[in-house]
């Protein structure tokens, strides 16, 4: 997943790290609050069509908490911008949070194309930024290629709870061995599914076949994979 690891680097040695990638175009602020199991992180990026927006968990999987796209102050992503591009500080795009949850929850890393979130424009002419607060939650992360089985299992006394599942393709580098390029090049096949959760939640173990009969075909001609993550919960505690 080379492609997915180049844009942000988390400095886990400090509680707050501000990283400047390109002074005028791109700002990423990463805050790490190391709790015992879950880390909270914030990624802020100025709208920049040359750099994809990228979230990553060093351990565990992404659980998006809140997302802001627009402009709420005159400070963030203001460098080199004329005042009129910063003048509206009550500009936000509703609904962005659901988009990021669909794309990123349950994955170790995800890349968002800004083109997918900028419409409709909530304030024309204003220079906007995208900010996501998410946690990295410990979870079992499973990827199986199309036509294979995913096995989910928990210890005695615990039950499966699915955090997220996607049947499709979002990178070229997974399940690509001995596949013609034409079957692995479409990485815009994001297809979040509730089917795994419906079948497996609260079971002790669960097997699910990754194929079109179970999930439908979100992208004909593309060789797909099922990516999911789950936790094992003790139904009696909490
Ligand atoms: C993310 O968290 C920070 C710190 O708690 C907060 O100031 C900011 O408004 C949050 N952003 C979003 C999009 O909720
Ligand atoms: C499912 O659980 C049963 C016993 O409850 C066990 O024998 C079996 O091996 C488990 N299957 C998997 C795939 O873990």
Coordinates of N, CA and C and ligand atoms in Angstrom, one line a residue:
X1 N 0.8 -1.2 0.0 CA 0.0 0.0 0.0 C 0.9 1.3 0.0
X2 N 2.0 1.2 -0.7 CA 2.9 2.2 -0.9 C 2.2 3.6 -1.2
X3 N 1.3 3.5 -2.1 CA 0.6 4.7 -2.5 C -0.1 5.4 -1.4
X4 N -0.5 4.7 -0.4 CA -1.3 5.2 0.7 C -0.5 5.8 1.8
X5 N 0.9 5.8 1.7 CA 1.6 6.1 2.9 C 2.5 7.3 2.8
X6 N 2.2 8.2 1.8 CA 3.2 9.2 1.6 C 2.8 10.6 2.1
X7 N 1.6 10.8 2.5 CA 1.2 12.2 2.7 C 1.3 12.7 4.1
X8 N 1.0 11.9 5.1 CA 1.0 12.4 6.4 C 1.9 11.4 7.3
X9 N 2.6 12.0 8.2 CA 3.4 11.1 9.1 C 3.0 11.6 10.5
X10 N 2.7 10.6 11.3 CA 2.4 10.9 12.7 C 3.6 10.9 13.5
X11 N 3.8 11.9 14.3 CA 4.9 11.9 15.3 C 4.3 11.4 16.6
X12 N 4.4 10.2 16.9 CA 3.7 9.7 18.1 C 4.6 10.0 19.3
X13 N 5.7 10.6 19.1 CA 6.5 10.9 20.3 C 6.0 12.2 21.0
X14 N 5.2 13.0 20.3 CA 4.7 14.2 20.9 C 3.2 14.1 21.0
X15 N 2.6 14.9 21.9 CA 1.2 14.8 22.0 C 0.5 15.7 20.9
X16 N 1.2 16.6 20.3 CA 0.6 17.4 19.3 C 1.7 17.7 18.3
X17 N 1.5 17.4 17.0 CA 2.5 17.7 16.0 C 1.8 18.5 14.9
X18 N 2.4 19.5 14.5 CA 2.0 20.3 13.3 C 3.0 20.1 12.2
X19 N 2.5 19.6 11.1 CA 3.4 19.3 10.0 C 3.0 20.1 8.8
X20 N 4.0 20.8 8.3 CA 3.8 21.7 7.1 C 4.4 21.0 5.9
X21 N 3.6 20.7 5.0 CA 4.1 20.0 3.8 C 4.5 21.0 2.7
X22 N 3.6 21.9 2.4 CA 3.9 22.9 1.4 C 3.3 24.2 2.0
X23 N 4.1 25.2 2.3 CA 3.7 26.3 3.2 C 2.4 26.9 2.7
X24 N 2.2 27.1 1.4 CA 1.0 27.8 1.0 C -0.2 26.8 0.7
X25 N 0.1 25.6 0.4 CA -0.9 24.8 -0.1 C -1.5 23.8 0.9
X26 N -0.7 23.3 1.7 CA -1.1 22.1 2.4 C -0.6 22.1 3.9
X27 N -1.6 22.0 4.7 CA -1.2 22.0 6.2 C -1.9 20.8 6.8
X28 N -1.1 20.1 7.5 CA -1.7 19.0 8.3 C -1.4 19.1 9.7
X29 N -2.4 19.0 10.5 CA -2.2 19.1 12.0 C -2.6 17.7 12.5
X30 N -1.8 17.1 13.2 CA -2.1 15.8 13.7 C -1.9 15.8 15.2
X31 N -3.0 15.5 15.9 CA -2.9 15.5 17.3 C -3.1 14.1 17.8
X32 N -2.3 13.7 18.6 CA -2.4 12.3 19.1 C -2.7 12.4 20.6
X33 N -3.7 11.8 21.1 CA -4.0 11.7 22.5 C -4.0 10.2 22.8
X34 N -2.9 9.8 23.3 CA -2.8 8.3 23.5 C -3.5 7.9 24.8
X35 N -4.7 7.3 24.6 CA -5.4 6.7 25.7 C -4.9 5.3 25.8
X36 N -5.4 4.6 26.7 CA -4.9 3.2 26.9 C -5.1 2.4 25.6
X37 N -6.2 2.5 25.0 CA -6.4 1.6 23.8 C -6.7 2.4 22.6
X38 N -7.4 3.6 22.7 CA -7.9 4.3 21.6 C -7.1 5.6 21.4
X39 N -6.6 5.9 20.3 CA -6.0 7.2 20.1 C -6.9 8.1 19.3
X40 N -6.9 9.4 19.7 CA -7.7 10.4 18.9 C -6.8 11.2 18.1
X41 N -7.2 11.4 16.8 CA -6.4 12.1 15.9 C -7.2 13.1 15.1
X42 N -6.5 14.2 14.7 CA -7.1 15.2 13.9 C -6.3 15.4 12.7
X43 N -6.9 15.4 11.5 CA -6.1 15.7 10.3 C -6.8 16.9 9.6
X44 N -6.1 17.9 9.4 CA -6.6 19.1 8.8 C -5.8 19.4 7.5
X45 N -6.5 19.6 6.4 CA -5.7 19.9 5.2 C -6.5 21.0 4.4
X46 N -5.7 21.9 3.9 CA -6.2 22.9 3.0 C -6.7 22.2 1.7
X47 N -7.7 22.8 1.1 CA -8.1 22.2 -0.2 C -7.0 22.4 -1.2
X48 N -6.6 21.2 -1.6 CA -5.5 21.2 -2.6 C -5.7 20.0 -3.5
X49 N -5.9 20.2 -4.7 CA -6.3 19.2 -5.6 C -5.0 18.3 -6.1
X50 N -3.8 18.8 -5.7 CA -2.7 18.0 -6.0 C -2.4 16.9 -5.0
X51 N -2.9 17.1 -3.8 CA -2.7 16.1 -2.7 C -4.0 15.5 -2.3
X52 N -4.0 14.2 -2.4 CA -5.2 13.6 -1.8 C -5.3 13.7 -0.3
X53 N -6.5 13.6 0.2 CA -6.7 13.7 1.7 C -6.5 12.3 2.2
X54 N -5.8 12.2 3.3 CA -5.3 10.8 3.7 C -5.4 10.7 5.2
X55 N -6.1 9.6 5.6 CA -6.2 9.3 7.0 C -5.5 7.9 7.2
X56 N -4.9 7.8 8.4 CA -4.2 6.5 8.6 C -4.1 6.2 10.1
X57 N -4.3 4.9 10.5 CA -4.0 4.5 11.8 C -2.8 3.7 11.8
X58 N -1.9 4.0 12.7 CA -0.7 3.2 12.9 C -1.0 1.8 13.5
X59 N -1.9 1.9 14.5 CA -2.5 0.6 14.9 C -4.0 0.7 15.1
X60 N -4.7 -0.4 14.9 CA -6.1 -0.3 14.9 C -6.7 0.2 13.6
X61 N -8.0 0.5 13.7 CA -8.6 0.9 12.4 C -9.4 2.3 12.7
X62 N -9.7 2.9 11.6 CA -10.2 4.3 11.7 C -11.7 4.2 12.1
X63 N -12.0 5.1 13.0 CA -13.4 5.4 13.4 C -13.7 6.9 13.4
X64 N -14.3 7.4 12.3 CA -14.5 8.8 12.1 C -15.5 9.3 13.2
X65 N -15.1 10.4 13.8 CA -16.0 11.0 14.8 C -16.7 12.3 14.3
X66 N -15.9 13.2 13.7 CA -16.6 14.4 13.2 C -15.7 14.9 12.0
X67 N -16.4 15.6 11.2 CA -15.7 16.2 10.0 C -16.2 17.6 9.7
X68 N -15.3 18.4 9.3 CA -15.7 19.8 9.0 C -15.1 20.1 7.6
X69 N -15.9 20.5 6.7 CA -15.4 21.1 5.4 C -16.0 22.4 5.2
X70 N -15.1 23.4 5.1 CA -15.6 24.8 4.9 C -14.6 25.7 5.5
X71 N -15.1 26.8 6.2 CA -14.2 27.7 6.9 C -14.9 28.2 8.1
X72 N -14.2 28.0 9.3 CA -14.8 28.4 10.6 C -14.0 29.5 11.2
X73 N -12.8 29.8 10.7 CA -12.0 30.9 11.3 C -11.1 31.5 10.2
X74 N -10.4 32.5 10.5 CA -9.5 33.1 9.5 C -8.1 32.7 9.6
X75 N -7.8 31.7 10.5 CA -6.5 31.3 10.8 C -6.0 30.1 10.0
X76 N -6.8 29.0 10.1 CA -6.5 27.8 9.5 C -6.4 27.9 7.9
X77 N -5.4 27.5 7.3 CA -5.2 27.6 5.9 C -5.4 29.0 5.3
X78 N -4.7 29.9 6.0 CA -4.9 31.3 5.6 C -3.6 31.8 4.9
X79 N -2.5 31.1 5.0 CA -1.2 31.6 4.5 C -1.3 31.9 3.0
X80 N -0.9 33.1 2.7 CA -0.8 33.5 1.3 C -2.2 33.7 0.6
X81 N -3.2 33.8 1.4 CA -4.6 33.9 0.8 C -5.0 35.4 1.0
X82 N -5.7 35.9 -0.1 CA -6.2 37.3 0.1 C -7.4 37.3 1.1
X83 N -7.6 38.4 1.8 CA -8.6 38.5 2.8 C -10.0 38.1 2.4
X84 N -10.3 38.4 1.1 CA -11.7 38.1 0.7 C -11.9 36.6 0.6
X85 N -10.9 35.8 0.5 CA -11.0 34.3 0.5 C -11.2 33.7 1.9
X86 N -11.0 34.6 2.9 CA -11.1 34.1 4.3 C -12.3 34.8 5.0
X87 N -13.0 35.6 4.3 CA -14.0 36.5 5.0 C -15.2 35.8 5.5
X88 N -15.6 34.7 5.0 CA -16.8 34.0 5.5 C -16.3 32.9 6.4
X89 N -16.6 33.1 7.7 CA -16.2 32.0 8.7 C -17.4 31.3 9.2
X90 N -18.4 31.3 8.5 CA -19.6 30.5 8.9 C -20.0 29.6 7.7
X91 N -19.0 29.0 7.1 CA -19.2 28.2 5.9 C -18.9 26.8 6.2
X92 N -19.9 25.9 6.1 CA -19.6 24.5 6.2 C -20.5 23.7 5.3
X93 N -20.0 22.6 5.0 CA -20.7 21.6 4.1 C -21.3 20.5 5.0
X94 N -22.6 20.5 5.0 CA -23.2 19.4 5.8 C -23.1 18.0 5.1
X95 N -23.1 17.0 5.9 CA -23.2 15.6 5.3 C -21.8 15.0 5.0
X96 N -20.7 15.8 5.1 CA -19.4 15.3 4.8 C -19.0 14.1 5.7
X97 N -19.5 14.2 7.0 CA -19.2 13.2 7.9 C -19.6 11.8 7.5
X98 N -20.8 11.7 6.9 CA -21.3 10.4 6.5 C -20.4 9.8 5.3
X99 N -20.0 10.7 4.5 CA -19.1 10.3 3.3 C -17.8 9.7 3.9
X100 N -17.2 10.4 4.8 CA -15.9 9.9 5.3 C -16.1 8.6 6.2
X101 N -17.2 8.6 6.9 CA -17.5 7.3 7.6 C -17.6 6.1 6.7
X102 N -18.3 6.3 5.6 CA -18.5 5.3 4.6 C -17.1 4.8 4.0
X103 N -16.3 5.8 3.7 CA -15.1 5.5 3.0 C -14.0 5.0 3.9
X104 N -14.0 5.4 5.2 CA -12.8 5.2 6.0 C -13.0 4.3 7.2
X105 N -14.2 4.2 7.7 CA -14.4 3.4 9.0 C -14.0 2.0 8.7
X106 N -13.3 1.4 9.7 CA -12.9 0.0 9.6 C -11.7 -0.3 8.8
X107 N -11.1 0.8 8.3 CA -9.9 0.6 7.4 C -8.7 1.1 8.2
X108 N -7.5 0.6 7.8 CA -6.3 1.1 8.4 C -5.9 2.5 7.8
X109 N -6.2 2.7 6.6 CA -5.9 3.9 5.9 C -6.9 4.2 4.8
X110 N -7.1 5.5 4.6 CA -8.0 5.7 3.5 C -7.7 7.1 2.8
X111 N -7.9 7.1 1.5 CA -7.6 8.3 0.8 C -8.9 8.9 0.2
X112 N -9.1 10.1 0.3 CA -10.3 10.8 -0.2 C -10.0 11.7 -1.3
X113 N -10.7 11.6 -2.4 CA -10.5 12.6 -3.4 C -11.4 13.8 -3.1
X114 N -10.8 15.0 -3.1 CA -11.5 16.2 -2.7 C -12.7 16.4 -3.7
X115 N -12.5 16.0 -4.9 CA -13.6 16.2 -5.9 C -14.9 15.5 -5.4
X116 N -14.8 14.6 -4.5 CA -16.0 13.9 -4.1 C -16.7 14.6 -3.0
X117 N -16.1 15.6 -2.4 CA -16.8 16.3 -1.3 C -17.1 17.8 -1.5
X118 N -16.5 18.4 -2.6 CA -16.6 19.8 -2.7 C -17.9 20.3 -3.3
X119 N -18.8 19.4 -3.8 CA -20.0 19.8 -4.3 C -21.2 19.4 -3.5
X120 N -22.2 20.2 -3.2 CA -22.3 21.6 -3.7 C -21.4 22.5 -2.9
X121 N -20.9 23.5 -3.5 CA -20.0 24.5 -2.9 C -20.7 25.3 -1.8
X122 N -20.4 25.2 -0.6 CA -21.1 25.9 0.5 C -20.8 27.4 0.5
X123 N -19.7 27.8 -0.1 CA -19.4 29.3 -0.1 C -18.4 29.6 -1.2
X124 N -18.9 30.0 -2.3 CA -18.1 30.2 -3.5 C -17.1 31.3 -3.2
X125 N -15.8 31.1 -3.6 CA -14.8 32.1 -3.5 C -14.1 32.1 -2.2
X126 N -14.6 31.3 -1.2 CA -13.9 31.2 0.1 C -12.9 30.0 0.0
X127 N -11.7 30.2 0.5 CA -10.7 29.1 0.6 C -11.0 28.2 1.7
X128 N -11.3 26.9 1.4 CA -11.8 26.0 2.4 C -10.8 25.0 2.9
X129 N -11.1 24.3 4.0 CA -10.3 23.2 4.5 C -11.1 22.1 5.0
X130 N -10.5 20.9 5.1 CA -11.2 19.7 5.5 C -10.5 19.2 6.8
X131 N -11.3 19.1 7.8 CA -10.8 18.6 9.1 C -11.6 17.4 9.6
X132 N -10.9 16.4 9.9 CA -11.5 15.1 10.4 C -10.9 14.8 11.8
X133 N -11.8 14.5 12.7 CA -11.4 14.0 14.0 C -11.8 12.5 14.0
X134 N -10.8 11.7 14.3 CA -11.1 10.2 14.3 C -10.3 9.5 15.4
X135 N -10.8 8.3 15.7 CA -10.0 7.6 16.7 C -9.5 6.3 15.9
X136 N -8.5 5.8 16.5 CA -7.9 4.5 16.0 C -8.3 3.4 17.0
X137 N -9.2 2.6 16.6 CA -9.7 1.6 17.6 C -9.1 0.2 17.3
X138 N -8.7 -0.5 18.4 CA -8.1 -1.8 18.2 C -9.2 -2.7 17.6
X139 N -8.8 -3.4 16.6 CA -9.8 -4.3 15.9 C -9.1 -5.3 15.1
X140 N -9.8 -6.4 14.8 CA -9.3 -7.4 13.8 C -9.6 -6.9 12.4
X141 N -8.6 -6.8 11.6 CA -8.8 -6.3 10.2 C -8.6 -7.5 9.3
X142 N -9.5 -7.7 8.4 CA -9.5 -8.9 7.5 C -9.7 -8.4 6.1
X143 N -8.9 -8.9 5.2 CA -9.1 -8.7 3.8 C -9.0 -10.1 3.1
X144 N -10.1 -10.4 2.3 CA -10.1 -11.6 1.5 C -10.5 -11.2 0.1
X145 N -9.8 -11.9 -0.9 CA -10.1 -11.7 -2.3 C -11.5 -12.3 -2.7
X146 N -12.0 -11.7 -3.7 CA -13.2 -12.2 -4.3 C -13.1 -13.8 -4.5
X147 N -14.2 -14.4 -4.2 CA -14.3 -15.9 -4.3 C -13.6 -16.6 -3.1
X148 N -13.3 -15.9 -2.1 CA -12.7 -16.5 -0.9 C -13.6 -16.3 0.3
X149 N -13.4 -17.0 1.4 CA -14.2 -16.9 2.6 C -13.5 -16.0 3.6
X150 N -14.2 -15.2 4.3 CA -13.7 -14.5 5.4 C -14.2 -15.2 6.7
X151 N -13.3 -15.5 7.6 CA -13.7 -16.1 8.9 C -13.6 -15.1 10.0
X152 N -14.6 -14.9 10.7 CA -14.6 -14.0 11.9 C -14.8 -14.9 13.1
X153 N -14.0 -14.7 14.1 CA -14.2 -15.5 15.3 C -13.8 -14.8 16.5
X154 N -14.5 -15.1 17.6 CA -14.1 -14.5 18.9 C -14.0 -15.6 19.9
X155 N -13.3 -15.2 21.0 CA -13.1 -16.2 22.1 C -14.4 -16.5 22.8
X156 N -14.4 -17.6 23.5 CA -15.5 -18.0 24.3 C -16.0 -16.8 25.2
X157 N -17.3 -16.6 25.2 CA -17.8 -15.5 26.1 C -17.9 -14.2 25.4
X158 N -17.3 -14.1 24.2 CA -17.3 -12.8 23.5 C -18.1 -12.9 22.2
X159 N -18.5 -11.8 21.6 CA -19.3 -11.8 20.4 C -18.8 -10.8 19.4
X160 N -19.0 -11.1 18.2 CA -18.5 -10.3 17.1 C -19.3 -9.0 17.0
X161 N -18.6 -7.9 16.8 CA -19.3 -6.7 16.4 C -18.5 -6.0 15.2
X162 N -19.2 -5.9 14.1 CA -18.5 -5.4 12.9 C -18.4 -3.9 12.9
X163 N -17.3 -3.3 12.7 CA -17.1 -1.9 12.6 C -17.3 -1.3 11.2
X164 N -16.9 -2.1 10.2 CA -17.1 -1.6 8.9 C -16.7 -2.7 7.9
X165 N -17.3 -2.7 6.7 CA -17.0 -3.7 5.7 C -17.2 -3.0 4.3
X166 N -16.3 -3.4 3.4 CA -16.4 -2.9 2.1 C -16.1 -4.0 1.1
X167 N -17.0 -4.2 0.1 CA -16.8 -5.2 -0.9 C -16.6 -4.4 -2.2
X168 N -15.4 -4.3 -2.7 CA -15.1 -3.6 -3.9 C -13.6 -3.5 -4.1
X169 N -13.1 -2.3 -4.5 CA -11.7 -2.2 -4.7 C -11.3 -0.7 -4.5
X170 N -10.4 -0.4 -3.6 CA -10.0 1.0 -3.3 C -8.5 1.2 -3.6
X171 N -7.7 0.1 -3.7 CA -6.3 0.3 -4.1 C -6.0 -0.8 -5.1
X172 N -4.9 -0.6 -5.8 CA -4.5 -1.6 -6.8 C -3.7 -2.8 -6.2
X173 N -3.1 -2.5 -5.1 CA -2.1 -3.4 -4.5 C -2.6 -4.6 -3.7
X174 N -3.9 -4.7 -3.6 CA -4.5 -5.8 -2.8 C -5.1 -6.8 -3.8
X175 N -5.0 -8.1 -3.6 CA -5.6 -9.1 -4.4 C -5.4 -8.8 -5.9
X176 N -4.2 -8.6 -6.2 CA -3.8 -8.3 -7.6 C -3.0 -9.4 -8.3
X177 N -2.5 -10.3 -7.5 CA -1.6 -11.3 -8.0 C -2.2 -12.1 -9.2
X178 N -1.5 -12.2 -10.3 CA -1.9 -12.9 -11.5 C -3.2 -12.4 -12.1
X179 N -3.6 -11.2 -11.8 CA -4.8 -10.6 -12.4 C -4.4 -9.7 -13.5
X180 N -5.1 -9.7 -14.6 CA -4.8 -8.7 -15.7 C -5.0 -7.3 -15.2
X181 N -4.2 -6.3 -15.6 CA -4.2 -4.9 -15.1 C -5.7 -4.4 -15.2
X182 N -6.4 -4.7 -16.2 CA -7.7 -4.2 -16.4 C -8.7 -4.6 -15.2
X183 N -8.4 -5.6 -14.5 CA -9.2 -6.1 -13.4 C -8.9 -5.4 -12.1
X184 N -7.8 -4.7 -12.0 CA -7.4 -4.2 -10.7 C -7.1 -2.6 -10.8
X185 N -7.4 -2.0 -11.9 CA -7.0 -0.6 -12.0 C -8.1 0.3 -11.5
X186 N -9.3 -0.2 -11.4 CA -10.4 0.7 -11.0 C -10.4 0.7 -9.4
X187 N -9.9 1.8 -8.9 CA -9.9 1.9 -7.4 C -11.0 2.8 -6.9
X188 N -11.9 3.1 -7.7 CA -13.1 3.9 -7.3 C -14.3 3.0 -7.1
X189 N -14.0 1.8 -6.6 CA -15.1 0.9 -6.3 C -15.3 0.7 -4.8
X190 N -15.8 1.8 -4.2 CA -16.0 1.8 -2.8 C -17.5 1.4 -2.6
X191 N -17.7 0.4 -1.8 CA -19.0 -0.1 -1.7 C -19.3 -0.6 -0.2
X192 N -19.4 0.4 0.7 CA -19.6 0.0 2.1 C -20.9 -0.9 2.2
X193 N -20.8 -1.9 3.0 CA -21.9 -2.8 3.1 C -22.3 -3.2 4.6
X194 N -23.5 -3.3 4.8 CA -24.0 -3.7 6.1 C -24.2 -5.2 6.2
X195 N -24.0 -5.9 5.1 CA -24.3 -7.3 5.1 C -23.5 -8.1 6.1
X196 N -22.2 -7.8 6.2 CA -21.4 -8.5 7.1 C -21.9 -8.3 8.6
X197 N -22.3 -7.1 8.9 CA -22.8 -6.8 10.2 C -24.1 -7.5 10.5
X198 N -25.0 -7.5 9.5 CA -26.3 -8.2 9.7 C -26.1 -9.7 9.9
X199 N -25.1 -10.3 9.2 CA -24.9 -11.7 9.4 C -24.1 -12.1 10.6
X200 N -23.2 -11.3 11.0 CA -22.2 -11.7 11.9 C -22.3 -11.1 13.3
X201 N -22.9 -9.9 13.4 CA -23.0 -9.3 14.7 C -23.6 -10.2 15.8
X202 N -22.9 -10.2 16.9 CA -23.4 -11.0 18.1 C -23.2 -12.5 18.0
X203 N -22.6 -12.9 16.9 CA -22.2 -14.4 16.8 C -20.9 -14.6 17.4
X204 N -20.6 -15.9 17.7 CA -19.2 -16.2 18.2 C -18.3 -16.4 17.0
X205 N -18.7 -17.1 16.0 CA -17.9 -17.1 14.8 C -18.9 -17.1 13.6
X206 N -18.3 -16.7 12.5 CA -19.1 -16.3 11.3 C -18.2 -16.5 10.1
X207 N -18.8 -17.1 9.0 CA -18.0 -17.2 7.8 C -18.8 -16.6 6.7
X208 N -18.2 -15.8 5.9 CA -18.9 -15.1 4.8 C -18.1 -15.2 3.5
X209 N -18.8 -15.5 2.5 CA -18.2 -15.7 1.2 C -18.2 -14.3 0.4
X210 N -17.0 -14.0 0.0 CA -16.8 -12.7 -0.7 C -17.1 -12.9 -2.2
X211 N -18.3 -12.8 -2.6 CA -18.6 -12.8 -4.0 C -19.8 -12.0 -4.4
X212 N -20.1 -11.9 -5.7 CA -21.2 -11.0 -6.1 C -22.6 -11.6 -5.7
X213 N -22.7 -12.9 -5.5 CA -24.0 -13.4 -5.1 C -24.4 -12.9 -3.7
X214 N -23.4 -12.7 -2.9 CA -23.7 -12.2 -1.5 C -23.8 -10.7 -1.5
X215 N -22.9 -10.0 -2.2 CA -22.8 -8.5 -2.1 C -23.3 -7.8 -3.3
X216 N -23.7 -8.5 -4.3 CA -24.0 -7.7 -5.6 C -22.7 -7.3 -6.2
X217 N -22.8 -6.8 -7.5 CA -21.5 -6.4 -8.2 C -21.5 -4.9 -8.3
X218 N -20.6 -4.3 -7.4 CA -20.5 -2.8 -7.5 C -19.7 -2.3 -8.6
X219 N -18.9 -3.1 -9.2 CA -18.1 -2.7 -10.4 C -17.7 -3.9 -11.3
X220 N -18.6 -4.0 -12.3 CA -18.4 -5.1 -13.2 C -17.1 -5.1 -13.9
X221 N -16.4 -6.3 -13.9 CA -15.1 -6.4 -14.6 C -13.9 -6.1 -13.7
X222 N -14.2 -5.6 -12.5 CA -13.1 -5.4 -11.5 C -13.0 -6.6 -10.6
X223 N -11.8 -7.1 -10.3 CA -11.6 -8.2 -9.4 C -11.6 -7.5 -8.0
X224 N -12.6 -7.9 -7.2 CA -12.8 -7.2 -5.9 C -12.3 -7.9 -4.7
X225 N -12.4 -7.3 -3.6 CA -12.0 -7.9 -2.3 C -13.0 -7.4 -1.2
X226 N -13.1 -8.2 -0.2 CA -13.9 -7.8 1.0 C -12.9 -7.4 2.1
X227 N -13.1 -6.2 2.5 CA -12.2 -5.7 3.6 C -13.2 -5.4 4.8
X228 N -12.8 -5.9 5.9 CA -13.7 -5.7 7.1 C -12.9 -5.6 8.4
X229 N -13.5 -5.0 9.4 CA -12.9 -5.1 10.7 C -14.0 -5.3 11.7
X230 N -13.6 -5.9 12.8 CA -14.6 -6.2 13.8 C -13.8 -6.3 15.2
X231 N -14.6 -6.2 16.2 CA -14.1 -6.3 17.5 C -14.8 -7.5 18.2
X232 N -14.2 -8.0 19.3 CA -14.9 -9.0 20.0 C -15.4 -8.4 21.4
X233 N -16.6 -8.4 21.6 CA -17.2 -7.7 22.8 C -17.7 -8.8 23.8
X234 N -17.5 -8.4 25.0 CA -18.1 -9.3 26.0 C -19.5 -8.7 26.3
X235 N -20.5 -9.4 25.9 CA -21.9 -8.9 26.0 C -22.3 -8.5 27.4
X236 N -21.6 -9.1 28.4 CA -22.0 -8.9 29.8 C -21.3 -7.6 30.4
X237 N -20.2 -7.2 29.8 CA -19.6 -6.0 30.3 C -19.8 -4.8 29.4
X238 N -20.2 -3.7 30.0 CA -20.4 -2.5 29.3 C -21.6 -2.6 28.5
Ligands
LIG1 C1 -11.7 18.3 16.3 O1 -11.3 18.3 17.6 C2 -10.8 19.6 18.0 C3 -10.2 19.5 19.4 O2 -11.2 18.9 20.2 C4 -11.9 20.6 17.8 O3 -11.3 21.9 18.2 C5 -12.4 20.7 16.4 O4 -13.4 21.6 16.3 C6 -12.8 19.3 16.0 N1 -13.1 19.3 14.6 C7 -14.3 18.7 14.2 C8 -14.4 18.7 12.7 O5 -15.1 18.3 14.9
LIG2 C1 -16.8 -21.9 15.2 O1 -17.1 -22.3 16.5 C2 -17.0 -23.7 16.6 C3 -17.4 -24.1 18.1 O2 -18.3 -23.1 18.6 C4 -15.7 -24.3 16.3 O3 -15.7 -25.7 16.4 C5 -15.3 -23.9 14.9 O4 -14.0 -24.2 14.6 C6 -15.4 -22.4 14.8 N1 -15.2 -22.0 13.4 C7 -14.3 -21.1 13.1 C8 -14.1 -20.8 11.7 O5 -13.6 -20.5 13.9

